mmCIF file of C-alpha atoms in Angstrom:
data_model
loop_
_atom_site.group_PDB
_atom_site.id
_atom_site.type_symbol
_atom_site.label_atom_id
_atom_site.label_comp_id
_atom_site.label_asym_id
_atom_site.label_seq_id
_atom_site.Cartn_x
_atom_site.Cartn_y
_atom_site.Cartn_z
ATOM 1 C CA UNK R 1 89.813 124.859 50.519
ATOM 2 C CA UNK R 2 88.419 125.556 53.951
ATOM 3 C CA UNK R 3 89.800 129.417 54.875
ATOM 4 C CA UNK R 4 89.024 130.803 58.427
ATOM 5 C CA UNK R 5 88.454 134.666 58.416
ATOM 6 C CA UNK R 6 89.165 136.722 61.477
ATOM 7 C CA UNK R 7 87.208 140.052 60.989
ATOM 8 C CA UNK R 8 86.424 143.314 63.335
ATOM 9 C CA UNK R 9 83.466 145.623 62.720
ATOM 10 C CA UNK R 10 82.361 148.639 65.207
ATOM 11 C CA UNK R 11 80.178 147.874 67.921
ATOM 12 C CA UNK R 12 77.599 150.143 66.449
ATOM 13 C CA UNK R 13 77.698 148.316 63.084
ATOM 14 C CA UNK R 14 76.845 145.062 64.705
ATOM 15 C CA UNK R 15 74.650 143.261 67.852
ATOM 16 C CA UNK R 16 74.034 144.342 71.122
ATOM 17 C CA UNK R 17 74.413 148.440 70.672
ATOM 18 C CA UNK R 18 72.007 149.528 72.601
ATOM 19 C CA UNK R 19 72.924 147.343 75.719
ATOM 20 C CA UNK R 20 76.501 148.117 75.022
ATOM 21 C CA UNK R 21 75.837 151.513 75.551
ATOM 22 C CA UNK R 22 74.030 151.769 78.190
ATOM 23 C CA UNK R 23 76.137 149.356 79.847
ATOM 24 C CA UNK R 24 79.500 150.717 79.285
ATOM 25 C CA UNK R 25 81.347 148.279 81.272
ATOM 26 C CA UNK R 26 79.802 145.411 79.774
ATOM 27 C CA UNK R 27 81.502 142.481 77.517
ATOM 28 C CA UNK R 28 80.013 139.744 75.430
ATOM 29 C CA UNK R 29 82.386 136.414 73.869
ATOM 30 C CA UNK R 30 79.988 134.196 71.589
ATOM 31 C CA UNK R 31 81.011 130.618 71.842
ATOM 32 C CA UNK R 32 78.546 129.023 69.391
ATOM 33 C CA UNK R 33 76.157 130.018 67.027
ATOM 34 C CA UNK R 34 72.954 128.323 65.673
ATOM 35 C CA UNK R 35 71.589 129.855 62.842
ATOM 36 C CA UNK R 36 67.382 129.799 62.787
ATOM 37 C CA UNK R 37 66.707 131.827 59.498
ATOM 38 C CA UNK R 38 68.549 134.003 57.198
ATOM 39 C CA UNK R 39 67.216 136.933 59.805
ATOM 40 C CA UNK R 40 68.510 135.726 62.891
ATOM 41 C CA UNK R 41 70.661 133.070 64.560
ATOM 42 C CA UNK R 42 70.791 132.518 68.387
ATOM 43 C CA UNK R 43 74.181 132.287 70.104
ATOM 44 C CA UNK R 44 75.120 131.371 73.428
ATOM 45 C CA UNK R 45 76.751 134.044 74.674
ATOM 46 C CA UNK R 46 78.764 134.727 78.113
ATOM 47 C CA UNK R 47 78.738 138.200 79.757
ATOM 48 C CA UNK R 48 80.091 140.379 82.474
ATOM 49 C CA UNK R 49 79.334 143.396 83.488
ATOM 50 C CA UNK R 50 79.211 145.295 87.186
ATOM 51 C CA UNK R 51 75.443 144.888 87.405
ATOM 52 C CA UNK R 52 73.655 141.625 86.650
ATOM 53 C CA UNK R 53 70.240 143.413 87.025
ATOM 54 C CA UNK R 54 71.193 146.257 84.737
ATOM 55 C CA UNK R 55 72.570 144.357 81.937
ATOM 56 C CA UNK R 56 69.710 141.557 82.017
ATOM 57 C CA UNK R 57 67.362 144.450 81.354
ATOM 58 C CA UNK R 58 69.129 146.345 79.151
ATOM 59 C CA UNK R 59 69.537 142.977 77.033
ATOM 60 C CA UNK R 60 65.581 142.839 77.321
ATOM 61 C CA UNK R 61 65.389 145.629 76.098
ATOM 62 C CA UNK R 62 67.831 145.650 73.370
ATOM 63 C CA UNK R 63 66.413 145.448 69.205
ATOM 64 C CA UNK R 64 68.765 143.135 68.154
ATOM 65 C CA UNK R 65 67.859 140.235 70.481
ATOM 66 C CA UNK R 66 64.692 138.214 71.158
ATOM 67 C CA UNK R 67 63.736 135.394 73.541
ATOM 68 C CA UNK R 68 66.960 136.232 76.139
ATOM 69 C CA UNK R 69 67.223 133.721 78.231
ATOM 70 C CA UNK R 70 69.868 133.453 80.977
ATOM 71 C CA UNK R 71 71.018 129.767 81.197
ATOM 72 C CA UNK R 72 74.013 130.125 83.713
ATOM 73 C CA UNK R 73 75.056 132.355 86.179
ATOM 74 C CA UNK R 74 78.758 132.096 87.367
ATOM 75 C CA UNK R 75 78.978 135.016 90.073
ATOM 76 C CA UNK R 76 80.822 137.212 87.719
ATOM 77 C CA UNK R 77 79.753 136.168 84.203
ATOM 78 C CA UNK R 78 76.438 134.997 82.955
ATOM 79 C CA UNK R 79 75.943 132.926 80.066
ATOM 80 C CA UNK R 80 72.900 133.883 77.848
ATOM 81 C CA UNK R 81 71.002 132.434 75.124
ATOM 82 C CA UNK R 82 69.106 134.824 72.528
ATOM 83 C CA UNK R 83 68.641 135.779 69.161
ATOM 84 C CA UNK R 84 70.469 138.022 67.546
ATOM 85 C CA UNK R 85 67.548 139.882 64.138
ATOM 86 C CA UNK R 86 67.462 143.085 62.995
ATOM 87 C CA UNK R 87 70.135 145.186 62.153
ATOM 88 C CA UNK R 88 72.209 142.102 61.774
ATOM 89 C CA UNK R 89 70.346 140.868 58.787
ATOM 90 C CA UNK R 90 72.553 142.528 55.965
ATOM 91 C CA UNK R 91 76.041 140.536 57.542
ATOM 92 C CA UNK R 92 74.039 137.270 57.932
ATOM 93 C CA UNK R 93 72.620 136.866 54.894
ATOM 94 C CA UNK R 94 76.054 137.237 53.131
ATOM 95 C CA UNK R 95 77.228 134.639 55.726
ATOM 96 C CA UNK R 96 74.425 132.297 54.933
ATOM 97 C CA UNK R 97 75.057 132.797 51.389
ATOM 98 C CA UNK R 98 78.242 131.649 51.345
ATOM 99 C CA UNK R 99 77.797 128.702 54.071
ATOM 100 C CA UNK R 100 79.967 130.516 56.682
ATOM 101 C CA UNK R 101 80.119 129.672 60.352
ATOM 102 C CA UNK R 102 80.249 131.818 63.270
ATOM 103 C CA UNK R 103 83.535 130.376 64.813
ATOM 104 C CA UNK R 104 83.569 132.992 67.900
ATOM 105 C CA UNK R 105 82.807 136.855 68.566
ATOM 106 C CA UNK R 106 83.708 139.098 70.792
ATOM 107 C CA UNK R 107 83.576 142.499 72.180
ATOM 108 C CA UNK R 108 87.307 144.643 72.039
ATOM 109 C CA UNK R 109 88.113 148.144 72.103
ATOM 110 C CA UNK R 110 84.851 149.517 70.492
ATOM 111 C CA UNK R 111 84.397 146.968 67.931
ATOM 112 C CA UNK R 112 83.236 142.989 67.677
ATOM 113 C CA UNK R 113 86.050 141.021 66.598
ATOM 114 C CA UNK R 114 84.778 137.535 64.243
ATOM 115 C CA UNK R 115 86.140 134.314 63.265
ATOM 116 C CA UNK R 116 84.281 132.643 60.654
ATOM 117 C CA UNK R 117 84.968 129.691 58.635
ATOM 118 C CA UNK R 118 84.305 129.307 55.023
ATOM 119 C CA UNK R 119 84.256 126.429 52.752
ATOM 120 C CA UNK R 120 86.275 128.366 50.209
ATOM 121 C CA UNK R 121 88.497 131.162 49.504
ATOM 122 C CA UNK R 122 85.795 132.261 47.230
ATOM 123 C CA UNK R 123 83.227 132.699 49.845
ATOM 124 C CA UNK R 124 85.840 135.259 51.869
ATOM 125 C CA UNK R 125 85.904 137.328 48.626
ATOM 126 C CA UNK R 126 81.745 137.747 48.045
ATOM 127 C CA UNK R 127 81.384 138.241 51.136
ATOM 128 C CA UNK R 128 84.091 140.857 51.839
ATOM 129 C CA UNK R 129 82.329 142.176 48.488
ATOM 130 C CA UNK R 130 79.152 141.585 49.709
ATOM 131 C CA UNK R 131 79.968 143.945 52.707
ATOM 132 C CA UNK R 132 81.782 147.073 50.883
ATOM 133 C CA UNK R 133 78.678 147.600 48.458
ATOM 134 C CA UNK R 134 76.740 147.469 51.365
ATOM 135 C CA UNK R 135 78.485 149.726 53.811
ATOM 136 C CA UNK R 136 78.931 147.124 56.093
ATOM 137 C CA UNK R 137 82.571 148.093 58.181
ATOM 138 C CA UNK R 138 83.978 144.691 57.938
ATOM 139 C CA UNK R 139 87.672 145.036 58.641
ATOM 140 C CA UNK R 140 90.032 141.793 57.923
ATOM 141 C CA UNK R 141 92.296 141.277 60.641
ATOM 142 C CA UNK R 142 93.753 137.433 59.461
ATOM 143 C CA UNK R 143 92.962 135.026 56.615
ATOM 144 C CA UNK R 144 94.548 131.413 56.762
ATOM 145 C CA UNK R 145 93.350 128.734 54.336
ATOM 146 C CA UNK R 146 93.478 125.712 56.521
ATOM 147 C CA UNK R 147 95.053 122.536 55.348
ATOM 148 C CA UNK R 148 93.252 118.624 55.694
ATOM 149 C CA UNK R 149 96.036 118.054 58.221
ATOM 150 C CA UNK R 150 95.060 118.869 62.360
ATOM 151 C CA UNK R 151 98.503 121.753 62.673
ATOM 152 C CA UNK R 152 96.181 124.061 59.964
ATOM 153 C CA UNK R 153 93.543 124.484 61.774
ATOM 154 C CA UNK R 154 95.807 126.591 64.301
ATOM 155 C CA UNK R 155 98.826 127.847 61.935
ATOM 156 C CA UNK R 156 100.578 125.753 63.210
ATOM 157 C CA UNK R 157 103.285 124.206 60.419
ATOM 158 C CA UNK R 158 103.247 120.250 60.517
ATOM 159 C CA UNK R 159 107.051 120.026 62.250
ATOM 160 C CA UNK R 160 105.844 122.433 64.957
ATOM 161 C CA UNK R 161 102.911 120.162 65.712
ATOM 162 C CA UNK R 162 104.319 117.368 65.699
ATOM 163 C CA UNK R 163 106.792 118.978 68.016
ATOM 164 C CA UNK R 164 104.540 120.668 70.348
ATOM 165 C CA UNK R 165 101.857 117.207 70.845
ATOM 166 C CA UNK R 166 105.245 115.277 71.272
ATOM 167 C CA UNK R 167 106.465 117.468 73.698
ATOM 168 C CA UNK R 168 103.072 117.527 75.473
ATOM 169 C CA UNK R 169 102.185 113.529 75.210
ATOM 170 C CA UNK R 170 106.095 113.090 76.916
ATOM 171 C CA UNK R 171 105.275 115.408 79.827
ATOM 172 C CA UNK R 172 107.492 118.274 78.684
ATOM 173 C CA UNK R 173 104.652 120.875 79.695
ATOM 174 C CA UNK R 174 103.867 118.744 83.557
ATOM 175 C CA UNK R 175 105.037 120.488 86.372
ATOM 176 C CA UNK R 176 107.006 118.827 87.550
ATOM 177 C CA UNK R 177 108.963 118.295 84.264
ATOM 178 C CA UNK R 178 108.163 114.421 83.041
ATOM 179 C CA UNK R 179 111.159 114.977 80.438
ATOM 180 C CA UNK R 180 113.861 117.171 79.420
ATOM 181 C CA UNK R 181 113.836 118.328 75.746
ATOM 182 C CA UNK R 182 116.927 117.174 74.984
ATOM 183 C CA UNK R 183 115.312 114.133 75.359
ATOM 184 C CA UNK R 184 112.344 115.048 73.065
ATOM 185 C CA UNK R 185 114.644 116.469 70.569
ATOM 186 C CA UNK R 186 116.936 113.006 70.374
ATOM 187 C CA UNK R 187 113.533 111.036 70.114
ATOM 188 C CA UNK R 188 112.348 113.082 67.371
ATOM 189 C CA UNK R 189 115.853 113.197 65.647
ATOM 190 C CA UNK R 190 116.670 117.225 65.826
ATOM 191 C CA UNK R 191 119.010 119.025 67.530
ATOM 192 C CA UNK R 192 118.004 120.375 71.217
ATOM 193 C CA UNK R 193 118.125 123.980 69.941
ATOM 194 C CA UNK R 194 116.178 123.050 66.563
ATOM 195 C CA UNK R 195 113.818 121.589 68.930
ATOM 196 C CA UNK R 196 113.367 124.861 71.548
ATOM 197 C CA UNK R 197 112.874 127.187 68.415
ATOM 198 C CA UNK R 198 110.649 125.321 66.564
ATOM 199 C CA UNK R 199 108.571 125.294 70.711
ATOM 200 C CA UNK R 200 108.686 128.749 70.771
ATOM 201 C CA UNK R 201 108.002 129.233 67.352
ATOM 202 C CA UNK R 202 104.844 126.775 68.013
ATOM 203 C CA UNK R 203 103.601 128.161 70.644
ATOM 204 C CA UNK R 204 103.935 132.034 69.194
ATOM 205 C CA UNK R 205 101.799 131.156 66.622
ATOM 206 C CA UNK R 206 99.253 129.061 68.463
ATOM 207 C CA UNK R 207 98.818 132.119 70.833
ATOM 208 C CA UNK R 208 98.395 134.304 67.778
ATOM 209 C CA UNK R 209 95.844 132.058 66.190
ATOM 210 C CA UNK R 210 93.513 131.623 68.921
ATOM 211 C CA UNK R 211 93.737 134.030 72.238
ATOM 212 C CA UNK R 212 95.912 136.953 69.917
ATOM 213 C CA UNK R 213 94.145 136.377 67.031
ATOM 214 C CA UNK R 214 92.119 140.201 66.789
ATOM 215 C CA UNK R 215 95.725 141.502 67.592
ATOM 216 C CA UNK R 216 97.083 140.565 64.173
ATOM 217 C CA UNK R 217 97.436 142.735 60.971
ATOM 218 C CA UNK R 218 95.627 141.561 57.958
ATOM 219 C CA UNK R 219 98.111 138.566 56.304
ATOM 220 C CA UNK R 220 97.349 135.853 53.710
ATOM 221 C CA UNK R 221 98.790 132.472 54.634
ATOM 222 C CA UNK R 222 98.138 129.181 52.193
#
């Protein structure tokens, strides 16, 4: 089954070391990944930091990355394309070996935090493997093994999706209000407070899965 893998790793153990370094104040999120080789893959990547001019050298400069090119710039955040070789070659060709995707990264705290997608549990284990003979850091934060139905791809459980889209496609979540849930709850046949926990439930794990999700402790959900 298809199993998502949220991961950290220190900054020093990954991409971008050097530029993180000697730009202190900068931050990276990854928000798609093509992989060119076992040796390198080239993300797009958006990036803040206080100065444009020092970061866009300092990326230049950097080992890990090759052909930088800046494709947007958005006053405050500039969104890059580039290679990522080098000292990322142990990680990725674990991750090619066991057909995992490069979901999202991100820079937090000291460390990259990683979602990755498998197409089996297996592939989590030899890779997680992979990493401790090799003295790669790779730290598991979450591990979900997502269902064929749309509610596993974001731990959601089926009720609270099909309470949370219901809620949504009625105009629960419109400002102003298009319903009242005691509506939603009579047209889905549950009581108005089963309704408002199962919401908050919903939405406490949707929030965990995708904007919280380097937050969590390590957990095993099937």
């Amino acid at each position: 089954m298809v199993t998502l893998l949220s991961a950290a790793l220190p900054q020093e153990k990954f991409v971008l070391t050097e530029t993180l370094s000697s730009v202190p104040n900068a931050s990276f999120e990854v928000e798609g990944v093509v992989e060119t080789c076992e040796t390198s893959v080239m993300p797009l990547i958006w990036a803040s930091a206080g100065d444009h001019d020092h970061l866009d050298t300092a990326l230049l400069d950097d080992p890990t990355t090759e052909e930088v090119e800046l494709l947007s710039d958005q006053a405050d955040q500039w969104l890059y394309r580039m290679k990522w070789v080098n000292d990322v070659q142990g990680l990725l060709e674990t991750l090619v070996t066991n057909q995992a995707t490069i979901l999202t990264a991100t820079t937090s705290d000291g460390r990259w935090v990683v979602r990755l997608m498998f197409p089996t549990h297996d592939g989590v284990s030899e890779t997680m493997a992979h990493c401790k003979e090799h003295d790669i850091d790779l730290e598991m934060i979450a591990i979900r093994e997502m269902s064929g139905q749309p509610a596993g791809r974001y731990g959601l459980t089926d009720p609270q999706f099909v309470a949370l889209t219901t809620a949504w496609k009625q105009g629960f979540y419109t400002v102003p209000r298009g319903v009242e849930l005691v509506d939603v709850a009579a047209d889905l046949g549950v009581s108005h407070q089963a309704l408002s926990e199962r919401l908050r439930r919903g939405i406490d794990a949707l929030v965990q899965d995708t904007l919280m999700a380097d937050d969590q402790p390590a957990e095993i959900s099937r």
